[in-house]
Amino acid sequence: MKVYKFGGASVKTADGVRNLQLIVEDCIGSLFIIISAMGKTTNALEVVLENFMERRTDKAKESLLIVEQFHRGIISDLFGAGVTIDSVEGVLKSLDDILSTNETIKDMDYDLWYDRVISCGELLSTLIISEYLNSRGVSNRWIDVRECLITDSKHRDANVNMELSEARFKDAIKDTHISIGQGFIGADESGTATTLGREGSDYSAALVANFLDAESISIWKDVEGVLNADPRVFSDAVYIPELTYLDAIELAYSGAQIIHPKSIKPLQNKNIPLYVRPFSDKSKCGSVIKETIKSKIVIPILIVKQNQILLSIRPQDFSFVLEDRLCEVLNMFEEYDIKPNLIQSSAVNLSVSVNMSRLLERLMAKLRVEGFRVVHNEDMEILTIRGYDSAVLERYCLGDDVYLTQKTRRIIRVVRKAVH
Ligand code: ASP
Ligand code: MG
């Protein structure tokens, strides 16, 4: 058994779907394919949801029409003009029904509605692709992951019930050569749709690989493999053929967009190698992430986390009490669901770098009420460099634009004025 995962970018057009067929056809042995929503569908559905929650029904319908037309366009291209797929029509109708609901929409139910609406993106993509492959003689079974990936009811960030899900997946794929299921979505025990957090499809694929004891998992992407830096930011980025799970976790946590950070653990637990491969050229082997690798990575790895705000927090009275109040301060971050990306404390001052968030103003107000002086710097970024050398240090980590530095023997992290 192998697991393949295709992200939204690889199936954003009919040609992308045709290319998926070419890749899948070649696979020997049984296969489980996890697919994300096509192109930018998740973002488009978020717009539908915003309009719906704000009771702008006309606008919501208009934005839903864009989603419908996008998918109908791909269907026409794949199957011929005017062709419709009943199951796809069913999902579109369910979205339309949501917009016309008589239920009272409460703001506090935002996350619940989010999962009901947004999960449709993955239902649409998998239904279209499964139907297309069947029509081309690549026979497969469409799996409703909401019946297999069982989670708690923490909407938008659901936790997976591993035991129950494993049993359901094993059952679902019996006697099936190729199975196709949705990334990112699941359901709680009552059958209500849940999601695993944005970009969660990698995690879904890793879980399925774990449950089904896959020999390997391949993530097909629009890059050659894993690079030592984002090529859009660093023009001299180079490709890394092999990484360990530990390398991958460190990279993912520092913001490298190779793979969702949660995906590594289910793979490491069962020692399943993960390939990151370019969907535009299936003859290339891409990068492999596994337990042990032949040679250590010797080049520095650079990761930028953008859109950071650097907060400086100190007790109003300049007393040396911050140490005692550290927990209290961090609890306030937790309360507003703002995750510190980097923390540095001295006796009187706490520096915290966080993502831009709509709740940040409120957190700062609360800190002030609780007796802290808070200043902040906008437009910052965190640069993490693993395996740095003096040339790299000099080039990226010195100068007035660097506000804060954290350094161990192997890793340096700086918060600096955004340059990108
Ligand atoms: N479609 C979801 C998203 O865009 C999940 C994923 O692509 O991994 O976040
Ligand atoms: Mg995606």
Short mmCIF file of C-alpha atoms and ligand atoms in Angstrom, two decimals:
data_model
loop_
_atom_site.label_atom_id
_atom_site.label_comp_id
_atom_site.label_asym_id
_atom_site.label_seq_id
_atom_site.Cartn_x
_atom_site.Cartn_y
_atom_site.Cartn_z
CA MET A 1 0.00 0.00 0.00
CA LYS A 2 1.22 3.46 -0.92
CA VAL A 3 -0.32 6.82 -0.07
CA TYR A 4 -0.25 9.72 -2.55
CA LYS A 5 -1.30 13.24 -1.63
CA PHE A 6 -2.14 15.92 -4.17
CA GLY A 7 -2.44 19.51 -2.99
CA GLY A 8 -4.81 22.12 -4.38
CA ALA A 9 -2.19 23.57 -6.73
CA SER A 10 -1.69 20.23 -8.49
CA VAL A 11 -5.40 19.86 -9.33
CA LYS A 12 -6.36 23.45 -10.02
CA THR A 13 -7.13 22.78 -13.70
CA ALA A 14 -8.41 19.94 -15.88
CA ASP A 15 -4.82 19.44 -17.08
CA GLY A 16 -3.76 18.98 -13.47
CA VAL A 17 -6.35 16.21 -13.12
CA ARG A 18 -5.13 14.57 -16.33
CA ASN A 19 -1.59 14.73 -15.00
CA LEU A 20 -2.77 13.10 -11.76
CA GLN A 21 -4.12 10.24 -13.84
CA LEU A 22 -0.70 9.74 -15.47
CA ILE A 23 0.99 9.61 -12.09
CA VAL A 24 -1.58 7.30 -10.51
CA GLU A 25 -1.72 4.89 -13.44
CA ASP A 26 1.92 4.00 -12.97
CA CYS A 27 1.56 2.97 -9.36
CA ILE A 28 2.02 -0.73 -8.77
CA GLY A 29 0.13 -2.28 -5.83
CA SER A 30 -2.71 -0.72 -3.88
CA LEU A 31 -2.95 2.99 -3.42
CA PHE A 32 -4.78 5.49 -1.22
CA ILE A 33 -5.01 8.97 -2.74
CA ILE A 34 -5.65 11.98 -0.54
CA ILE A 35 -6.67 15.16 -2.33
CA SER A 36 -7.13 18.78 -1.22
CA ALA A 37 -9.72 21.19 -2.53
CA MET A 38 -8.97 22.33 -6.09
CA GLY A 39 -6.87 25.49 -6.49
CA LYS A 40 -7.93 28.24 -4.11
CA THR A 41 -11.34 26.72 -3.35
CA THR A 42 -10.84 26.76 0.42
CA ASN A 43 -10.22 30.52 0.36
CA ALA A 44 -13.21 31.00 -1.95
CA LEU A 45 -15.46 29.04 0.41
CA GLU A 46 -14.20 31.14 3.32
CA VAL A 47 -15.54 34.17 1.46
CA VAL A 48 -18.92 32.42 1.08
CA LEU A 49 -18.90 31.69 4.80
CA GLU A 50 -18.01 35.27 5.80
CA ASN A 51 -20.94 36.58 3.77
CA PHE A 52 -23.22 33.92 5.19
CA MET A 53 -22.24 34.64 8.81
CA GLU A 54 -22.77 38.36 8.21
CA ARG A 55 -26.24 37.53 6.81
CA ARG A 56 -25.36 38.99 3.42
CA THR A 57 -27.30 36.29 1.62
CA ASP A 58 -27.09 37.80 -1.88
CA LYS A 59 -23.37 38.26 -1.60
CA ALA A 60 -23.01 34.76 -0.18
CA LYS A 61 -24.87 33.34 -3.19
CA GLU A 62 -22.76 35.38 -5.55
CA SER A 63 -19.55 34.08 -4.01
CA LEU A 64 -20.91 30.53 -4.09
CA LEU A 65 -21.58 30.96 -7.80
CA ILE A 66 -17.87 31.58 -8.34
CA VAL A 67 -17.08 28.26 -6.64
CA GLU A 68 -19.74 26.49 -8.72
CA GLN A 69 -18.55 27.94 -11.99
CA PHE A 70 -14.95 27.04 -11.25
CA HIS A 71 -15.83 23.38 -10.68
CA ARG A 72 -18.29 23.22 -13.57
CA GLY A 73 -15.56 24.62 -15.84
CA ILE A 74 -13.19 21.80 -14.87
CA ILE A 75 -15.96 19.19 -15.32
CA SER A 76 -16.78 20.52 -18.81
CA ASP A 77 -13.15 20.42 -19.77
CA LEU A 78 -12.75 16.84 -18.51
CA PHE A 79 -16.05 15.29 -19.60
CA GLY A 80 -17.44 17.60 -22.31
CA ALA A 81 -19.61 20.71 -22.29
CA GLY A 82 -22.86 20.47 -20.36
CA VAL A 83 -21.99 17.23 -18.54
CA THR A 84 -22.97 17.20 -14.88
CA ILE A 85 -22.07 14.75 -12.12
CA ASP A 86 -24.95 13.95 -9.77
CA SER A 87 -22.81 13.63 -6.64
CA VAL A 88 -21.15 16.98 -7.35
CA GLU A 89 -24.53 18.59 -7.92
CA GLY A 90 -25.59 17.12 -4.56
CA VAL A 91 -22.73 18.86 -2.72
CA LEU A 92 -23.39 22.17 -4.50
CA LYS A 93 -27.07 21.89 -3.58
CA SER A 94 -26.18 21.24 0.07
CA LEU A 95 -24.13 24.46 0.04
CA ASP A 96 -27.00 26.33 -1.52
CA ASP A 97 -29.34 24.91 1.12
CA ILE A 98 -27.06 26.13 3.89
CA LEU A 99 -27.26 29.67 2.50
CA SER A 100 -31.07 29.50 2.48
CA THR A 101 -31.34 27.99 5.96
CA ASN A 102 -34.06 29.11 8.37
CA GLU A 103 -31.89 28.20 11.32
CA THR A 104 -30.76 31.11 13.45
CA ILE A 105 -27.10 31.73 12.77
CA LYS A 106 -25.26 32.43 15.98
CA ASP A 107 -21.79 33.96 15.92
CA MET A 108 -20.72 31.50 18.58
CA ASP A 109 -21.37 28.68 16.09
CA TYR A 110 -18.91 30.15 13.57
CA ASP A 111 -16.51 27.21 13.75
CA LEU A 112 -19.31 24.68 13.33
CA TRP A 113 -20.59 26.43 10.19
CA TYR A 114 -17.03 26.81 8.99
CA ASP A 115 -16.52 23.06 8.95
CA ARG A 116 -19.88 22.39 7.29
CA VAL A 117 -19.18 24.85 4.49
CA ILE A 118 -15.43 24.55 4.00
CA SER A 119 -15.36 20.73 4.01
CA CYS A 120 -17.34 20.82 0.76
CA GLY A 121 -14.20 21.89 -1.16
CA GLU A 122 -12.55 18.51 -0.62
CA LEU A 123 -15.82 16.66 -1.30
CA LEU A 124 -16.07 18.39 -4.68
CA SER A 125 -12.47 17.77 -5.75
CA THR A 126 -12.48 14.07 -4.82
CA LEU A 127 -15.87 13.41 -6.42
CA ILE A 128 -14.77 14.96 -9.71
CA ILE A 129 -11.41 13.20 -9.78
CA SER A 130 -12.79 9.82 -8.74
CA GLU A 131 -15.45 10.02 -11.46
CA TYR A 132 -12.88 11.10 -14.03
CA LEU A 133 -10.46 8.27 -13.23
CA ASN A 134 -13.27 5.72 -13.37
CA SER A 135 -14.32 7.07 -16.75
CA ARG A 136 -10.74 6.63 -17.98
CA GLY A 137 -10.53 3.02 -16.85
CA VAL A 138 -8.58 3.74 -13.66
CA SER A 139 -11.10 2.09 -11.44
CA ASN A 140 -11.23 3.41 -7.89
CA ARG A 141 -13.48 3.78 -4.88
CA TRP A 142 -14.50 7.18 -3.52
CA ILE A 143 -14.23 7.16 0.25
CA ASP A 144 -16.21 9.56 2.42
CA VAL A 145 -13.50 10.43 4.94
CA ARG A 146 -16.17 11.84 7.25
CA GLU A 147 -17.12 8.22 7.89
CA CYS A 148 -13.55 7.13 8.59
CA LEU A 149 -11.53 9.93 10.15
CA ILE A 150 -13.28 10.26 13.48
CA THR A 151 -12.41 13.30 15.57
CA ASP A 152 -13.58 15.15 18.66
CA SER A 153 -15.90 18.13 18.13
CA LYS A 154 -13.21 20.80 18.29
CA HIS A 155 -14.20 22.47 15.04
CA ARG A 156 -11.48 23.87 12.77
CA ASP A 157 -8.76 22.18 14.80
CA ALA A 158 -10.14 18.72 15.48
CA ASN A 159 -8.23 15.99 17.32
CA VAL A 160 -8.26 12.56 15.74
CA ASN A 161 -9.45 9.42 17.51
CA MET A 162 -6.62 7.19 16.28
CA GLU A 163 -8.01 3.79 17.24
CA LEU A 164 -11.48 4.29 15.87
CA SER A 165 -10.20 5.91 12.68
CA GLU A 166 -7.70 3.15 12.02
CA ALA A 167 -10.41 0.51 12.22
CA ARG A 168 -12.74 2.52 9.95
CA PHE A 169 -10.08 3.08 7.29
CA LYS A 170 -9.02 -0.56 7.31
CA ASP A 171 -12.60 -1.54 6.79
CA ALA A 172 -13.23 1.05 4.06
CA ILE A 173 -10.41 -0.08 1.77
CA LYS A 174 -11.11 -3.82 1.88
CA ASP A 175 -10.88 -5.37 -1.61
CA THR A 176 -10.04 -1.99 -3.15
CA HIS A 177 -7.06 -1.37 -5.37
CA ILE A 178 -7.27 2.43 -5.57
CA SER A 179 -9.12 4.51 -2.96
CA ILE A 180 -9.67 8.25 -3.13
CA GLY A 181 -10.38 10.31 -0.04
CA GLN A 182 -10.46 13.91 1.13
CA GLY A 183 -7.64 15.57 3.00
CA PHE A 184 -8.24 18.07 5.79
CA ILE A 185 -11.72 16.88 6.78
CA GLY A 186 -13.23 14.38 9.20
CA ALA A 187 -16.31 14.14 11.38
CA ASP A 188 -17.11 13.75 15.04
CA GLU A 189 -18.84 10.66 16.35
CA SER A 190 -22.26 12.14 15.63
CA GLY A 191 -21.27 12.54 11.95
CA THR A 192 -20.91 16.34 12.00
CA ALA A 193 -18.11 17.53 9.69
CA THR A 194 -14.88 18.75 11.27
CA THR A 195 -11.59 20.02 9.83
CA LEU A 196 -7.99 19.64 10.96
CA GLY A 197 -6.70 23.19 10.47
CA ARG A 198 -5.66 24.99 7.28
CA GLU A 199 -3.23 23.08 5.12
CA GLY A 200 -4.20 19.94 7.03
CA SER A 201 -4.28 17.57 4.06
CA ASP A 202 -0.67 16.51 4.55
CA TYR A 203 -1.61 15.47 8.05
CA SER A 204 -4.59 13.46 6.77
CA ALA A 205 -2.33 11.66 4.32
CA ALA A 206 0.22 10.89 7.06
CA LEU A 207 -2.53 9.51 9.30
CA VAL A 208 -3.88 7.28 6.54
CA ALA A 209 -0.35 6.01 5.86
CA ASN A 210 0.00 5.22 9.55
CA PHE A 211 -3.39 3.47 9.81
CA LEU A 212 -2.80 1.35 6.72
CA ASP A 213 0.89 0.61 7.40
CA ALA A 214 1.84 2.11 4.06
CA GLU A 215 5.27 1.34 2.62
CA SER A 216 5.68 5.01 1.68
CA ILE A 217 3.85 8.28 1.18
CA SER A 218 4.41 10.74 -1.66
CA ILE A 219 3.34 14.36 -1.57
CA TRP A 220 3.13 15.71 -5.13
CA LYS A 221 3.93 19.40 -5.21
CA ASP A 222 4.78 22.27 -7.50
CA VAL A 223 8.45 22.23 -6.42
CA GLU A 224 11.32 19.93 -7.24
CA GLY A 225 11.49 18.62 -3.69
CA VAL A 226 12.66 20.14 -0.42
CA LEU A 227 14.92 23.15 -0.89
CA ASN A 228 17.21 24.79 1.67
CA ALA A 229 15.24 28.05 1.36
CA ASP A 230 12.16 29.43 -0.32
CA PRO A 231 13.30 30.07 -3.91
CA ARG A 232 10.91 33.02 -4.18
CA VAL A 233 12.78 34.70 -1.32
CA PHE A 234 16.36 33.41 -1.74
CA SER A 235 17.48 33.20 -5.34
CA ASP A 236 20.37 30.85 -4.50
CA ALA A 237 18.18 28.12 -2.93
CA VAL A 238 19.39 24.55 -3.48
CA TYR A 239 17.64 21.19 -3.45
CA ILE A 240 18.13 18.70 -0.57
CA PRO A 241 17.75 15.05 -1.63
CA GLU A 242 17.51 13.52 1.85
CA LEU A 243 16.36 14.70 5.28
CA THR A 244 15.64 13.02 8.59
CA TYR A 245 12.25 13.28 10.32
CA LEU A 246 13.93 15.56 12.85
CA ASP A 247 15.17 17.89 10.10
CA ALA A 248 11.69 18.00 8.65
CA ILE A 249 10.02 18.79 11.98
CA GLU A 250 12.47 21.60 12.67
CA LEU A 251 11.97 22.99 9.20
CA ALA A 252 8.21 22.77 9.35
CA TYR A 253 8.02 24.44 12.76
CA SER A 254 10.18 27.31 11.64
CA GLY A 255 7.77 28.01 8.84
CA ALA A 256 9.17 26.12 5.84
CA GLN A 257 6.17 25.24 3.76
CA ILE A 258 7.29 21.78 2.82
CA ILE A 259 4.89 19.77 4.90
CA HIS A 260 2.43 20.35 7.72
CA PRO A 261 4.34 20.00 11.03
CA LYS A 262 1.82 17.55 12.48
CA SER A 263 2.44 15.11 9.62
CA ILE A 264 5.80 13.81 10.76
CA LYS A 265 4.82 12.02 13.97
CA PRO A 266 2.41 9.46 12.44
CA LEU A 267 5.08 8.62 9.88
CA GLN A 268 7.97 8.43 12.30
CA ASN A 269 5.97 6.15 14.60
CA LYS A 270 5.80 3.57 11.86
CA ASN A 271 9.03 4.45 10.10
CA ILE A 272 7.28 5.30 6.83
CA PRO A 273 9.42 7.29 4.35
CA LEU A 274 7.91 10.43 2.90
CA TYR A 275 8.72 11.60 -0.61
CA VAL A 276 8.18 15.20 -1.70
CA ARG A 277 7.94 14.98 -5.48
CA PRO A 278 7.34 17.39 -8.37
CA PHE A 279 3.98 16.65 -10.01
CA SER A 280 5.18 18.21 -13.24
CA ASP A 281 7.82 15.51 -13.72
CA LYS A 282 7.12 12.10 -12.29
CA SER A 283 10.50 10.77 -13.43
CA LYS A 284 12.24 12.90 -10.78
CA CYS A 285 12.51 11.31 -7.36
CA GLY A 286 12.25 14.54 -5.35
CA SER A 287 13.36 14.53 -1.70
CA VAL A 288 12.93 11.78 0.83
CA ILE A 289 12.32 12.28 4.55
CA LYS A 290 13.11 9.26 6.73
CA GLU A 291 14.65 8.01 9.97
CA THR A 292 18.30 7.90 8.96
CA ILE A 293 20.06 9.35 5.96
CA LYS A 294 23.37 8.57 4.31
CA SER A 295 25.03 11.95 4.65
CA LYS A 296 24.31 14.89 6.94
CA ILE A 297 22.99 18.11 5.46
CA VAL A 298 25.96 20.45 5.26
CA ILE A 299 24.42 23.53 3.73
CA PRO A 300 22.68 26.15 5.88
CA ILE A 301 18.89 26.01 5.80
CA LEU A 302 17.06 29.33 5.84
CA ILE A 303 13.43 29.79 6.73
CA VAL A 304 11.51 33.02 6.91
CA LYS A 305 8.29 33.41 8.85
CA GLN A 306 6.63 36.55 7.61
CA ASN A 307 3.98 38.92 8.99
CA GLN A 308 5.37 39.08 12.49
CA ILE A 309 4.73 41.61 15.23
CA LEU A 310 7.34 41.91 17.94
CA LEU A 311 5.88 42.72 21.35
CA SER A 312 7.94 44.07 24.23
CA ILE A 313 6.26 43.61 27.56
CA ARG A 314 7.45 44.83 30.95
CA PRO A 315 5.83 45.52 34.29
CA GLN A 316 4.74 49.18 34.57
CA ASP A 317 6.67 49.81 37.73
CA PHE A 318 9.93 48.44 36.29
CA SER A 319 10.11 46.02 39.15
CA PHE A 320 12.02 42.82 38.66
CA VAL A 321 8.89 40.77 38.92
CA LEU A 322 8.46 39.56 35.39
CA GLU A 323 9.82 36.16 36.26
CA ASP A 324 7.01 35.69 38.75
CA ARG A 325 4.43 36.89 36.28
CA LEU A 326 5.66 35.00 33.23
CA CYS A 327 2.97 32.34 33.48
CA GLU A 328 0.29 34.94 33.89
CA VAL A 329 1.45 36.74 30.74
CA LEU A 330 1.64 33.56 28.68
CA ASN A 331 -1.81 32.52 29.86
CA MET A 332 -3.15 35.77 28.44
CA PHE A 333 -1.68 34.83 25.04
CA GLU A 334 -3.41 31.49 25.33
CA GLU A 335 -6.69 33.14 26.28
CA TYR A 336 -6.65 35.15 23.02
CA ASP A 337 -5.47 32.15 21.05
CA ILE A 338 -2.27 33.91 20.02
CA LYS A 339 0.68 31.54 19.78
CA PRO A 340 4.12 33.00 20.50
CA ASN A 341 6.51 32.05 17.69
CA LEU A 342 9.57 33.16 19.60
CA ILE A 343 10.01 34.22 23.22
CA GLN A 344 12.95 35.86 24.92
CA SER A 345 12.92 37.04 28.50
CA SER A 346 15.23 39.11 30.59
CA ALA A 347 14.69 40.19 34.18
CA VAL A 348 12.36 43.04 33.31
CA ASN A 349 11.42 42.54 29.73
CA LEU A 350 9.66 39.89 27.72
CA SER A 351 9.92 39.94 23.92
CA VAL A 352 7.44 37.88 21.98
CA SER A 353 7.09 37.53 18.23
CA VAL A 354 3.59 36.62 17.07
CA ASN A 355 1.61 36.36 13.85
CA MET A 356 -0.63 39.23 12.88
CA SER A 357 -3.99 38.47 14.47
CA ARG A 358 -7.28 40.23 14.78
CA LEU A 359 -7.22 39.64 18.55
CA LEU A 360 -3.82 41.23 19.08
CA GLU A 361 -5.18 44.68 19.93
CA ARG A 362 -7.36 43.11 22.59
CA LEU A 363 -4.47 41.15 24.05
CA MET A 364 -2.35 44.31 24.27
CA ALA A 365 -5.21 46.19 25.94
CA LYS A 366 -5.61 43.41 28.47
CA LEU A 367 -1.88 43.36 29.24
CA ARG A 368 -2.00 47.12 29.85
CA VAL A 369 -4.97 46.76 32.17
CA GLU A 370 -3.03 44.12 34.08
CA GLY A 371 -0.20 46.57 34.70
CA PHE A 372 2.23 45.98 31.85
CA ARG A 373 3.81 48.44 29.52
CA VAL A 374 3.54 47.09 25.99
CA VAL A 375 5.24 48.36 22.87
CA HIS A 376 5.19 46.68 19.49
CA ASN A 377 7.04 46.71 16.18
CA GLU A 378 5.11 45.91 13.06
CA ASP A 379 6.31 44.54 9.76
CA MET A 380 8.84 42.11 11.19
CA GLU A 381 9.92 38.61 10.19
CA ILE A 382 11.64 35.71 11.90
CA LEU A 383 14.60 34.26 10.05
CA THR A 384 15.72 30.85 11.25
CA ILE A 385 19.04 29.49 10.00
CA ARG A 386 20.07 25.94 10.73
CA GLY A 387 23.69 25.00 10.29
CA TYR A 388 24.82 28.60 9.93
CA ASP A 389 28.37 29.62 9.07
CA SER A 390 30.10 32.97 9.46
CA ALA A 391 29.33 34.09 5.91
CA VAL A 392 25.61 33.51 6.42
CA LEU A 393 25.68 35.17 9.84
CA GLU A 394 27.29 38.26 8.43
CA ARG A 395 24.93 38.42 5.50
CA TYR A 396 21.63 37.97 7.28
CA CYS A 397 21.98 38.36 11.05
CA LEU A 398 23.79 41.64 11.65
CA GLY A 399 22.87 45.28 11.36
CA ASP A 400 20.28 47.70 12.66
CA ASP A 401 17.37 45.83 11.18
CA VAL A 402 17.98 42.88 13.50
CA TYR A 403 16.01 43.51 16.71
CA LEU A 404 16.57 40.25 18.52
CA THR A 405 18.87 37.21 18.25
CA GLN A 406 18.67 33.72 19.70
CA LYS A 407 21.52 31.36 19.09
CA THR A 408 22.52 27.80 19.85
CA ARG A 409 25.49 25.98 18.37
CA ARG A 410 23.47 24.85 15.37
CA ILE A 411 20.57 27.25 15.00
CA ILE A 412 20.28 31.01 14.96
CA ARG A 413 16.97 32.83 14.95
CA VAL A 414 16.64 36.54 14.45
CA VAL A 415 13.65 38.83 14.48
CA ARG A 416 14.30 41.55 11.94
CA LYS A 417 12.58 44.23 9.91
CA ALA A 418 10.85 42.53 7.00
CA VAL A 419 12.93 42.71 3.85
CA HIS A 420 10.69 40.66 1.62
N1 ASP B 1 -7.84 22.75 1.41
C1 ASP B 1 -7.28 22.98 2.72
C2 ASP B 1 -6.55 24.30 2.76
O1 ASP B 1 -6.42 24.93 1.72
C3 ASP B 1 -6.41 21.87 3.19
C4 ASP B 1 -5.14 21.68 2.41
O2 ASP B 1 -5.02 22.11 1.28
O3 ASP B 1 -4.22 21.06 2.95
O4 ASP B 1 -6.13 24.71 3.80
MG MG B 2 -3.28 23.18 0.02
#
